[in-house]
Each structure stands twice: as structure tokens, then as C-alpha cells.
Amino acid sequence: MIDVDEFLGVLNDCGISFFTGVPDSFLNRFCNRLLKENADKHIIAPNEGSAIAIASGHYFATGEIPMVYMQNSGIGNAVNPLASLADKDVYGVPIVLIIGWRGEEGINDWPQHIRQGRITIPLLDIMGISHIVLSEETYHKDVVELVGLCRRNSEPVAIVVPKGLLDGDKINIQDDSYPLGRNTAINTVLDALPQDTFYLATTGRATRELFYLRKERGESGERDFLNVGAMGHTLSVGIGLATARPNERFVVFDGDGASIMHMGAMALAGSRKLRNLLHIVLNNGAHESVGGQPTAGFCIDYSGIASSCGYETIGKYVSTKAEIVAACDKLSGRKTTGFIEIRIHKGMEKKLPPLDYSHKESIERLGKELR
């Protein structure tokens, strides 16, 4: 395990004092330490591609090398600006990437991380991004040399971080900002809508809550899609389903961090006027699945955004059981895509075991129900 303050000291000695990115559980202690930095020197980005662009803007304005943090699943979002903006043959932006290495060979991890783990290093090689794998024994020397290379060549470089060096225990901290937690909010929707509704749950804790709620309720969950990876894309999966099966009802349980990540999907969902699709954002203002770092969720008017995209909304967020039921009832006869923002407090209401199930069997059951 690496001391975060010492690690940041090495970065500061190398001239790195600006940070942006998307939080990752393998970088949990590092990300949480950054929250204590000056707000002008740290920006939590909506997605990894945006983080590369933000970092580029910082470099253009200051000439200082920025750092972008992400999980390796976010490399895909970052490829375009890395290859067509920051690349040494375009604008030559010296950026230091720090990447949590989920799915590393020989480390037990969930199926959604295995392929990404295998291709992490090859992807960096294909893009011509010099990199090191962080080591507790040699990180000081390695980081100094890598940043020096970044500065000399004016190009992106990467620090790949294995499990156990900068991560830490994720603490289940509940607050009292709103009365309901995620579990109760989802359960209330399940009770309020017809039993033949299909449900999609976004990456992270929403999938775990829905899965174990089904067990508690004695239900099979065969009409559920658990989007265990592909953060930010659950709504797009829902658009595909609702378009293909116009006579079925679909509900997307989204998160504030996930919905912000690829918000363009809201414009598509609204413009398609999918009366059989209800988009619900469970908003706790945090990236709770990776450590609780804040999002912009409480700073924006979700209902206003949804309405301007063509959704039918109730015009405001809801935060109690009665308000959720009333919102579901009001939108039951809608003529277009529906939207509800449910504000919830941070923290899980109970300790949930890991989500352990067969992805292939689950999707086969869902396909049978749909077809």
C-alpha cells in the first residue's frame, strides 16, 4: 500500500498540481484525498473523455502538466480525445493518466472487468502511450522518470495501478439529506407499477439492490436487465428495448453519475417519444459505488432537462414513498417517454453481498420473456 500524501508529494515535486477524472474504487484513497485539494485544482469530470479535454484546456492555459484519473473501463471514453486532441502529432498535450487496473491477469474479478483487464496494456501500446505499472518499491523513481518523458515529448503517458496500492475500504456512510435510500425507492416503484414491467438497473449499487430485492420479494427477476458494466449506457439499452418491443413496459433505474456521463441519451429518449419507457434517476449526488465522491446531481434541474428533451415529467423531483407512487400514477397514461427524478440519501440501508449470478443465463431468460 502506498501512502497517498507521499504519492501526491512526488507528483507535486514533478510539477503536477491539477487533477481531473472519474473516480475509481482502485484509486479510492487517492480520489478522496483530492477532494481536500483546492476546488480550482480538481474537477470531477462527467466522463473520461471530458476529463482529457478539461486537462488539455488546463495545459493550453497554464503550460502545466495535468493528471487524469480513471478506471481502465473508462479508457474507451478517452480514446477519441487522446488520439485526436492530445496526441503528439496533433496538439501534443503532456497529460499523466492514472488508471485503476480492474481485471488484471491473475487477480480474481467480476466478468465485466476481465476483458478490459486483458486489453488495458495493449490499448496503451496501440495508442503509443508510454506507461508504467505502479510499484510500492519503485514508484518514486518510476513516476519521476515517466513525468520527465511526458514533459520532454509533450505527449500523454500512463500510470497503471494494480489492486491494493491506492484503494481502500469503501465506507457505507448514510446521511439524512432525503428520507429514502435506494433500496426503498426501488421497492416502492416495483410496488407501484404493473408486475409485467421490464426493469433495467444501472451500473453499481442499483444492480445489486434490484437483484437482492427480487430475492427478498420471492420474485425471479427474469424481466430484469442488470447493466453490470458499460457505465452511462443503461438508458440507451432501454431505448433499444422499448423501440423493438413497443407493446411492453420498460423502466430504467439510472444513477446521477451514470446519467450525467452520457446525457446525450436523454435527448434521444425524449425525441423518440417512447410512451412505453419510463426513465428514473436515483439521485444521491454521489459516485457512491466507488467511494462517495460528489457528482453534479444536486446542482442540476433533471426534470427541466428531461422536459426540454421531450420527456413528460411531473415538473420536480420526488423524495417520499407517496410522491413516488403519485408520480408513477400521473405518468401512467403519458404519450411520450416519461421521467422521474427520485432524490435519495447516500448509503446502503443494509449490507449486501457481492452480485454473484450468471450473466449469460440471466440474459437468456430475459430474451425468452421478450420474445
Short mmCIF file of C-alpha atoms in Angstrom, two decimals:
data_model
loop_
_atom_site.label_atom_id
_atom_site.label_comp_id
_atom_site.label_asym_id
_atom_site.label_seq_id
_atom_site.Cartn_x
_atom_site.Cartn_y
_atom_site.Cartn_z
CA MET A 1 0.00 0.00 0.00
CA ILE A 2 1.30 3.45 -0.94
CA ASP A 3 0.95 6.49 1.32
CA VAL A 4 -1.30 8.87 -0.63
CA ASP A 5 0.22 12.05 0.76
CA GLU A 6 3.70 10.85 -0.16
CA PHE A 7 2.49 9.92 -3.64
CA LEU A 8 0.91 13.34 -4.12
CA GLY A 9 4.14 14.89 -2.87
CA VAL A 10 6.04 13.14 -5.66
CA LEU A 11 3.54 14.41 -8.21
CA ASN A 12 3.75 17.96 -6.85
CA ASP A 13 7.56 17.81 -6.99
CA CYS A 14 7.15 16.88 -10.67
CA GLY A 15 5.01 19.99 -11.22
CA ILE A 16 1.62 18.25 -11.25
CA SER A 17 -0.98 20.09 -9.20
CA PHE A 18 -4.15 19.92 -11.35
CA PHE A 19 -6.34 16.80 -11.35
CA THR A 20 -9.49 15.76 -13.19
CA GLY A 21 -11.20 12.46 -13.90
CA VAL A 22 -13.86 9.94 -12.94
CA PRO A 23 -13.47 8.23 -9.51
CA ASP A 24 -12.47 4.57 -9.34
CA SER A 25 -12.54 2.11 -6.45
CA PHE A 26 -8.90 1.08 -7.09
CA LEU A 27 -7.95 4.75 -6.65
CA ASN A 28 -10.33 5.35 -3.76
CA ARG A 29 -7.87 6.78 -1.21
CA PHE A 30 -6.25 8.90 -3.92
CA CYS A 31 -9.59 10.30 -5.15
CA ASN A 32 -10.82 11.03 -1.64
CA ARG A 33 -7.58 12.83 -0.80
CA LEU A 34 -8.05 15.03 -3.88
CA LEU A 35 -11.40 16.20 -2.50
CA LYS A 36 -9.44 18.12 0.11
CA GLU A 37 -7.47 19.98 -2.56
CA ASN A 38 -8.37 23.46 -3.84
CA ALA A 39 -11.53 23.24 -5.93
CA ASP A 40 -9.82 25.20 -8.71
CA LYS A 41 -7.22 22.45 -8.95
CA HIS A 42 -9.54 19.44 -9.01
CA ILE A 43 -12.54 18.73 -11.26
CA ILE A 44 -14.60 15.53 -11.15
CA ALA A 45 -15.48 15.11 -14.84
CA PRO A 46 -18.73 13.72 -16.30
CA ASN A 47 -16.76 11.08 -18.23
CA GLU A 48 -13.19 10.18 -19.03
CA GLY A 49 -13.17 11.75 -22.50
CA SER A 50 -14.31 15.03 -20.99
CA ALA A 51 -11.51 14.73 -18.44
CA ILE A 52 -8.91 14.52 -21.23
CA ALA A 53 -10.40 17.65 -22.81
CA ILE A 54 -10.51 19.51 -19.48
CA ALA A 55 -6.89 18.59 -18.84
CA SER A 56 -5.95 19.79 -22.32
CA GLY A 57 -7.62 23.13 -21.69
CA HIS A 58 -5.70 23.47 -18.43
CA TYR A 59 -2.43 22.79 -20.22
CA PHE A 60 -3.20 25.27 -23.00
CA ALA A 61 -3.90 27.97 -20.39
CA THR A 62 -1.03 27.28 -17.98
CA GLY A 63 1.63 25.14 -19.66
CA GLU A 64 1.44 22.84 -16.61
CA ILE A 65 1.16 19.06 -16.87
CA PRO A 66 -2.25 17.84 -15.59
CA MET A 67 -3.22 14.40 -14.29
CA VAL A 68 -6.35 12.50 -15.37
CA TYR A 69 -7.61 9.62 -13.19
CA MET A 70 -9.96 6.83 -14.26
CA GLN A 71 -10.79 3.13 -14.04
CA ASN A 72 -9.50 1.15 -17.02
CA SER A 73 -13.10 0.71 -18.20
CA GLY A 74 -13.02 4.44 -18.95
CA ILE A 75 -10.17 4.17 -21.46
CA GLY A 76 -12.78 3.64 -24.17
CA ASN A 77 -14.35 7.03 -23.43
CA ALA A 78 -10.89 8.62 -23.50
CA VAL A 79 -9.57 7.13 -26.75
CA ASN A 80 -11.03 9.76 -29.08
CA PRO A 81 -9.57 12.88 -27.38
CA LEU A 82 -6.34 11.04 -26.59
CA ALA A 83 -5.86 10.12 -30.25
CA SER A 84 -7.26 13.23 -31.96
CA LEU A 85 -6.62 16.04 -29.47
CA ALA A 86 -3.79 15.24 -27.06
CA ASP A 87 -1.70 13.03 -29.38
CA LYS A 88 1.83 14.27 -30.10
CA ASP A 89 1.03 14.52 -33.82
CA VAL A 90 -1.98 16.78 -33.14
CA TYR A 91 -1.65 19.27 -30.22
CA GLY A 92 0.92 17.34 -28.23
CA VAL A 93 -0.63 17.64 -24.78
CA PRO A 94 1.50 16.26 -21.92
CA ILE A 95 -1.01 14.51 -19.67
CA VAL A 96 -0.30 11.91 -16.99
CA LEU A 97 -3.06 9.30 -16.83
CA ILE A 98 -3.52 7.28 -13.65
CA ILE A 99 -5.60 4.19 -14.35
CA GLY A 100 -7.07 1.65 -11.92
CA TRP A 101 -6.37 -1.82 -13.31
CA ARG A 102 -9.53 -3.88 -12.83
CA GLY A 103 -9.38 -7.42 -14.25
CA GLU A 104 -5.61 -7.72 -14.04
CA GLU A 105 -4.37 -11.16 -15.07
CA GLY A 106 -4.21 -13.48 -12.05
CA ILE A 107 -6.44 -11.27 -9.88
CA ASN A 108 -9.97 -12.53 -9.20
CA ASP A 109 -12.53 -10.04 -10.52
CA TRP A 110 -16.05 -9.86 -11.95
CA PRO A 111 -16.77 -10.89 -15.57
CA GLN A 112 -17.33 -7.31 -16.76
CA HIS A 113 -13.73 -6.48 -15.83
CA ILE A 114 -11.90 -9.49 -17.29
CA ARG A 115 -11.68 -8.44 -20.95
CA GLN A 116 -10.91 -4.84 -20.01
CA GLY A 117 -8.13 -6.05 -17.74
CA ARG A 118 -6.54 -8.08 -20.53
CA ILE A 119 -6.58 -5.25 -23.06
CA THR A 120 -5.52 -2.38 -20.78
CA ILE A 121 -1.80 -2.54 -21.53
CA PRO A 122 -2.29 -3.44 -25.24
CA LEU A 123 -4.61 -0.44 -25.68
CA LEU A 124 -1.96 1.89 -24.28
CA ASP A 125 0.62 0.28 -26.57
CA ILE A 126 -1.61 0.69 -29.64
CA MET A 127 -2.08 4.39 -28.84
CA GLY A 128 1.65 4.83 -28.35
CA ILE A 129 1.22 5.86 -24.72
CA SER A 130 4.29 5.11 -22.61
CA HIS A 131 3.34 3.61 -19.26
CA ILE A 132 4.48 2.09 -16.00
CA VAL A 133 2.77 -0.36 -13.67
CA LEU A 134 2.86 1.27 -10.25
CA SER A 135 5.06 -0.50 -7.71
CA GLU A 136 5.27 0.22 -4.00
CA GLU A 137 9.02 -0.35 -4.05
CA THR A 138 10.00 1.83 -7.04
CA TYR A 139 7.12 4.24 -7.60
CA HIS A 140 9.07 7.40 -6.68
CA LYS A 141 11.80 6.81 -9.27
CA ASP A 142 9.39 5.42 -11.87
CA VAL A 143 6.95 8.34 -11.62
CA VAL A 144 9.69 10.96 -11.82
CA GLU A 145 11.12 9.32 -14.94
CA LEU A 146 7.71 8.93 -16.57
CA VAL A 147 6.70 12.56 -15.96
CA GLY A 148 10.07 13.62 -17.35
CA LEU A 149 9.33 11.66 -20.52
CA CYS A 150 5.85 13.22 -20.68
CA ARG A 151 7.35 16.71 -20.47
CA ARG A 152 10.18 16.13 -22.95
CA ASN A 153 8.00 14.53 -25.62
CA SER A 154 4.88 16.62 -24.92
CA GLU A 155 2.60 13.58 -25.06
CA PRO A 156 0.29 11.58 -22.78
CA VAL A 157 1.77 8.88 -20.53
CA ALA A 158 0.08 6.49 -18.11
CA ILE A 159 0.47 5.05 -14.61
CA VAL A 160 -1.41 1.74 -14.33
CA VAL A 161 -2.38 0.96 -10.73
CA PRO A 162 -2.90 -2.65 -9.57
CA LYS A 163 -5.24 -3.57 -6.74
CA GLY A 164 -4.08 -2.78 -3.23
CA LEU A 165 -1.85 0.25 -3.76
CA LEU A 166 -4.18 3.27 -3.74
CA ASP A 167 -7.56 1.74 -2.95
CA GLY A 168 -9.20 1.42 0.44
CA ASP A 169 -12.36 0.27 2.15
CA LYS A 170 -15.49 1.97 0.87
CA ILE A 171 -17.37 3.21 3.89
CA ASN A 172 -21.15 2.96 3.87
CA ILE A 173 -21.94 6.46 5.10
CA GLN A 174 -25.63 7.29 5.30
CA ASP A 175 -26.81 10.88 5.51
CA ASP A 176 -30.21 12.43 6.18
CA SER A 177 -30.43 14.69 3.13
CA TYR A 178 -33.54 12.84 1.91
CA PRO A 179 -35.76 10.29 3.72
CA LEU A 180 -35.41 7.29 1.43
CA GLY A 181 -32.47 5.13 0.45
CA ARG A 182 -32.00 3.43 -2.90
CA ASN A 183 -33.44 0.13 -1.70
CA THR A 184 -36.72 1.66 -0.52
CA ALA A 185 -37.06 3.87 -3.59
CA ILE A 186 -36.67 0.93 -5.98
CA ASN A 187 -39.01 -1.23 -3.90
CA THR A 188 -41.65 1.50 -3.96
CA VAL A 189 -41.51 1.68 -7.76
CA LEU A 190 -41.79 -2.12 -8.01
CA ASP A 191 -44.96 -1.96 -5.90
CA ALA A 192 -46.42 0.98 -7.83
CA LEU A 193 -46.12 -0.38 -11.38
CA PRO A 194 -47.67 -3.44 -13.09
CA GLN A 195 -45.99 -6.78 -12.42
CA ASP A 196 -45.30 -7.42 -16.12
CA THR A 197 -42.98 -4.37 -16.35
CA PHE A 198 -39.39 -4.92 -17.52
CA TYR A 199 -36.68 -3.20 -15.43
CA LEU A 200 -33.13 -2.11 -16.24
CA ALA A 201 -30.70 -1.13 -13.48
CA THR A 202 -27.60 0.99 -13.94
CA THR A 203 -24.01 0.05 -13.13
CA GLY A 204 -23.09 -0.18 -9.46
CA ARG A 205 -25.29 -0.41 -6.43
CA ALA A 206 -28.60 -0.14 -8.27
CA THR A 207 -27.99 -3.53 -9.89
CA ARG A 208 -27.20 -5.09 -6.53
CA GLU A 209 -30.22 -3.51 -4.83
CA LEU A 210 -32.63 -4.70 -7.55
CA PHE A 211 -31.15 -8.21 -7.63
CA TYR A 212 -31.44 -8.76 -3.88
CA LEU A 213 -34.83 -7.06 -3.67
CA ARG A 214 -36.10 -9.73 -6.04
CA LYS A 215 -34.80 -12.38 -3.66
CA GLU A 216 -36.46 -10.71 -0.68
CA ARG A 217 -39.73 -10.40 -2.56
CA GLY A 218 -39.60 -14.03 -3.73
CA GLU A 219 -39.52 -12.96 -7.38
CA SER A 220 -37.47 -14.44 -10.21
CA GLY A 221 -36.15 -11.23 -11.72
CA GLU A 222 -36.43 -12.77 -15.19
CA ARG A 223 -37.69 -9.42 -16.54
CA ASP A 224 -34.69 -7.50 -15.21
CA PHE A 225 -31.55 -6.39 -17.04
CA LEU A 226 -28.62 -5.68 -14.72
CA ASN A 227 -26.12 -3.44 -16.51
CA VAL A 228 -23.08 -4.50 -14.52
CA GLY A 229 -20.64 -2.67 -16.85
CA ALA A 230 -20.88 -0.01 -19.56
CA MET A 231 -21.50 2.84 -17.11
CA GLY A 232 -23.79 5.51 -18.52
CA HIS A 233 -25.32 3.32 -21.22
CA THR A 234 -28.30 1.75 -19.43
CA LEU A 235 -30.75 4.28 -20.88
CA SER A 236 -29.50 3.53 -24.39
CA VAL A 237 -30.11 -0.18 -23.81
CA GLY A 238 -33.62 0.79 -22.70
CA ILE A 239 -34.16 2.83 -25.87
CA GLY A 240 -33.23 -0.22 -27.94
CA LEU A 241 -35.58 -2.47 -25.99
CA ALA A 242 -38.51 -0.07 -25.94
CA THR A 243 -38.20 0.61 -29.68
CA ALA A 244 -38.09 -3.09 -30.52
CA ARG A 245 -40.97 -4.03 -28.20
CA PRO A 246 -43.48 -1.12 -28.27
CA ASN A 247 -46.20 -3.13 -26.52
CA GLU A 248 -44.10 -3.86 -23.42
CA ARG A 249 -43.37 -1.52 -20.49
CA PHE A 250 -39.78 -0.68 -19.59
CA VAL A 251 -38.32 1.19 -16.63
CA VAL A 252 -34.70 2.33 -16.47
CA PHE A 253 -33.25 2.83 -12.98
CA ASP A 254 -30.39 5.24 -13.66
CA GLY A 255 -27.92 6.92 -11.32
CA ASP A 256 -26.97 10.58 -11.24
CA GLY A 257 -23.31 9.88 -12.07
CA ALA A 258 -24.21 7.42 -14.82
CA SER A 259 -26.85 9.65 -16.42
CA ILE A 260 -24.51 12.65 -16.44
CA MET A 261 -21.78 10.53 -18.06
CA HIS A 262 -23.68 10.16 -21.35
CA MET A 263 -26.51 12.64 -21.07
CA GLY A 264 -26.98 12.77 -24.84
CA ALA A 265 -29.04 9.59 -24.47
CA MET A 266 -31.72 11.68 -22.76
CA ALA A 267 -32.11 13.81 -25.87
CA LEU A 268 -32.61 10.65 -27.93
CA ALA A 269 -35.01 9.05 -25.45
CA GLY A 270 -37.18 12.16 -25.38
CA SER A 271 -37.15 12.75 -29.13
CA ARG A 272 -38.17 9.13 -29.82
CA LYS A 273 -41.40 9.66 -27.83
CA LEU A 274 -41.32 6.18 -26.31
CA ARG A 275 -44.52 6.04 -24.32
CA ASN A 276 -43.53 2.57 -23.07
CA LEU A 277 -40.29 3.80 -21.47
CA LEU A 278 -40.01 5.39 -18.02
CA HIS A 279 -36.60 6.81 -17.09
CA ILE A 280 -35.99 7.11 -13.34
CA VAL A 281 -32.85 8.78 -11.99
CA LEU A 282 -31.98 7.75 -8.43
CA ASN A 283 -30.07 10.85 -7.40
CA ASN A 284 -27.93 10.90 -4.25
CA GLY A 285 -25.39 13.41 -5.58
CA ALA A 286 -22.53 10.94 -5.33
CA HIS A 287 -20.41 8.33 -7.11
CA GLU A 288 -21.34 6.02 -4.28
CA SER A 289 -20.23 2.71 -5.81
CA VAL A 290 -16.58 3.81 -5.93
CA GLY A 291 -16.28 5.80 -2.72
CA GLY A 292 -18.92 8.52 -2.44
CA GLN A 293 -17.22 11.34 -4.32
CA PRO A 294 -19.71 14.07 -5.34
CA THR A 295 -21.42 14.43 -8.71
CA ALA A 296 -23.25 17.44 -10.12
CA GLY A 297 -26.53 15.61 -9.43
CA PHE A 298 -27.87 18.05 -6.83
CA CYS A 299 -26.72 21.06 -8.87
CA ILE A 300 -28.90 20.49 -11.93
CA ASP A 301 -32.62 20.50 -12.72
CA TYR A 302 -33.13 16.98 -14.04
CA SER A 303 -36.84 17.45 -14.71
CA GLY A 304 -36.15 20.65 -16.61
CA ILE A 305 -33.50 18.92 -18.71
CA ALA A 306 -35.79 15.96 -19.36
CA SER A 307 -38.71 18.20 -20.31
CA SER A 308 -36.57 20.15 -22.76
CA CYS A 309 -35.52 16.81 -24.32
CA GLY A 310 -39.15 15.86 -24.96
CA TYR A 311 -39.96 13.74 -21.92
CA GLU A 312 -43.18 14.04 -19.95
CA THR A 313 -42.30 14.80 -16.32
CA ILE A 314 -44.08 15.86 -13.14
CA GLY A 315 -42.04 19.07 -13.13
CA LYS A 316 -40.00 18.43 -9.97
CA TYR A 317 -38.14 15.73 -8.09
CA VAL A 318 -39.79 13.40 -5.57
CA SER A 319 -38.34 12.11 -2.32
CA THR A 320 -41.04 10.18 -0.40
CA LYS A 321 -42.94 6.95 -0.98
CA ALA A 322 -46.21 8.79 -1.51
CA GLU A 323 -44.63 11.14 -4.04
CA ILE A 324 -43.10 8.22 -5.97
CA VAL A 325 -46.46 6.42 -6.17
CA ALA A 326 -48.24 9.62 -7.25
CA ALA A 327 -45.60 10.30 -9.93
CA CYS A 328 -45.88 6.77 -11.33
CA ASP A 329 -49.66 7.09 -11.40
CA LYS A 330 -49.59 10.51 -13.08
CA LEU A 331 -47.27 9.29 -15.85
CA SER A 332 -49.14 6.03 -16.46
CA GLY A 333 -51.17 7.49 -19.33
CA ARG A 334 -48.38 9.51 -20.94
CA LYS A 335 -48.00 9.93 -24.71
CA THR A 336 -44.21 10.10 -24.74
CA THR A 337 -41.14 8.98 -22.77
CA GLY A 338 -41.60 9.51 -19.04
CA PHE A 339 -39.14 10.83 -16.47
CA ILE A 340 -38.93 10.87 -12.67
CA GLU A 341 -36.05 12.10 -10.51
CA ILE A 342 -36.04 10.46 -7.08
CA ARG A 343 -33.72 12.14 -4.60
CA ILE A 344 -32.31 9.68 -2.09
CA HIS A 345 -29.77 9.74 0.69
CA LYS A 346 -26.31 8.23 0.42
CA GLY A 347 -25.56 4.84 1.90
CA MET A 348 -26.99 1.36 1.56
CA GLU A 349 -29.74 0.50 4.01
CA LYS A 350 -28.28 -2.95 4.62
CA LYS A 351 -25.07 -4.77 3.84
CA LEU A 352 -25.43 -6.53 0.51
CA PRO A 353 -23.30 -9.48 -0.55
CA PRO A 354 -21.49 -9.26 -3.89
CA LEU A 355 -23.63 -9.62 -7.02
CA ASP A 356 -22.93 -13.24 -7.92
CA TYR A 357 -25.03 -14.68 -10.73
CA SER A 358 -24.76 -15.99 -14.28
CA HIS A 359 -24.86 -13.11 -16.76
CA LYS A 360 -25.49 -15.43 -19.71
CA GLU A 361 -28.33 -17.31 -18.04
CA SER A 362 -29.91 -14.02 -16.99
CA ILE A 363 -29.86 -12.55 -20.50
CA GLU A 364 -31.20 -15.80 -21.95
CA ARG A 365 -34.17 -15.68 -19.55
CA LEU A 366 -34.77 -12.02 -20.39
CA GLY A 367 -34.66 -12.81 -24.11
CA LYS A 368 -37.26 -15.54 -23.70
CA GLU A 369 -39.55 -13.15 -21.84
CA LEU A 370 -39.16 -10.52 -24.55
CA ARG A 371 -39.60 -12.88 -27.50
#
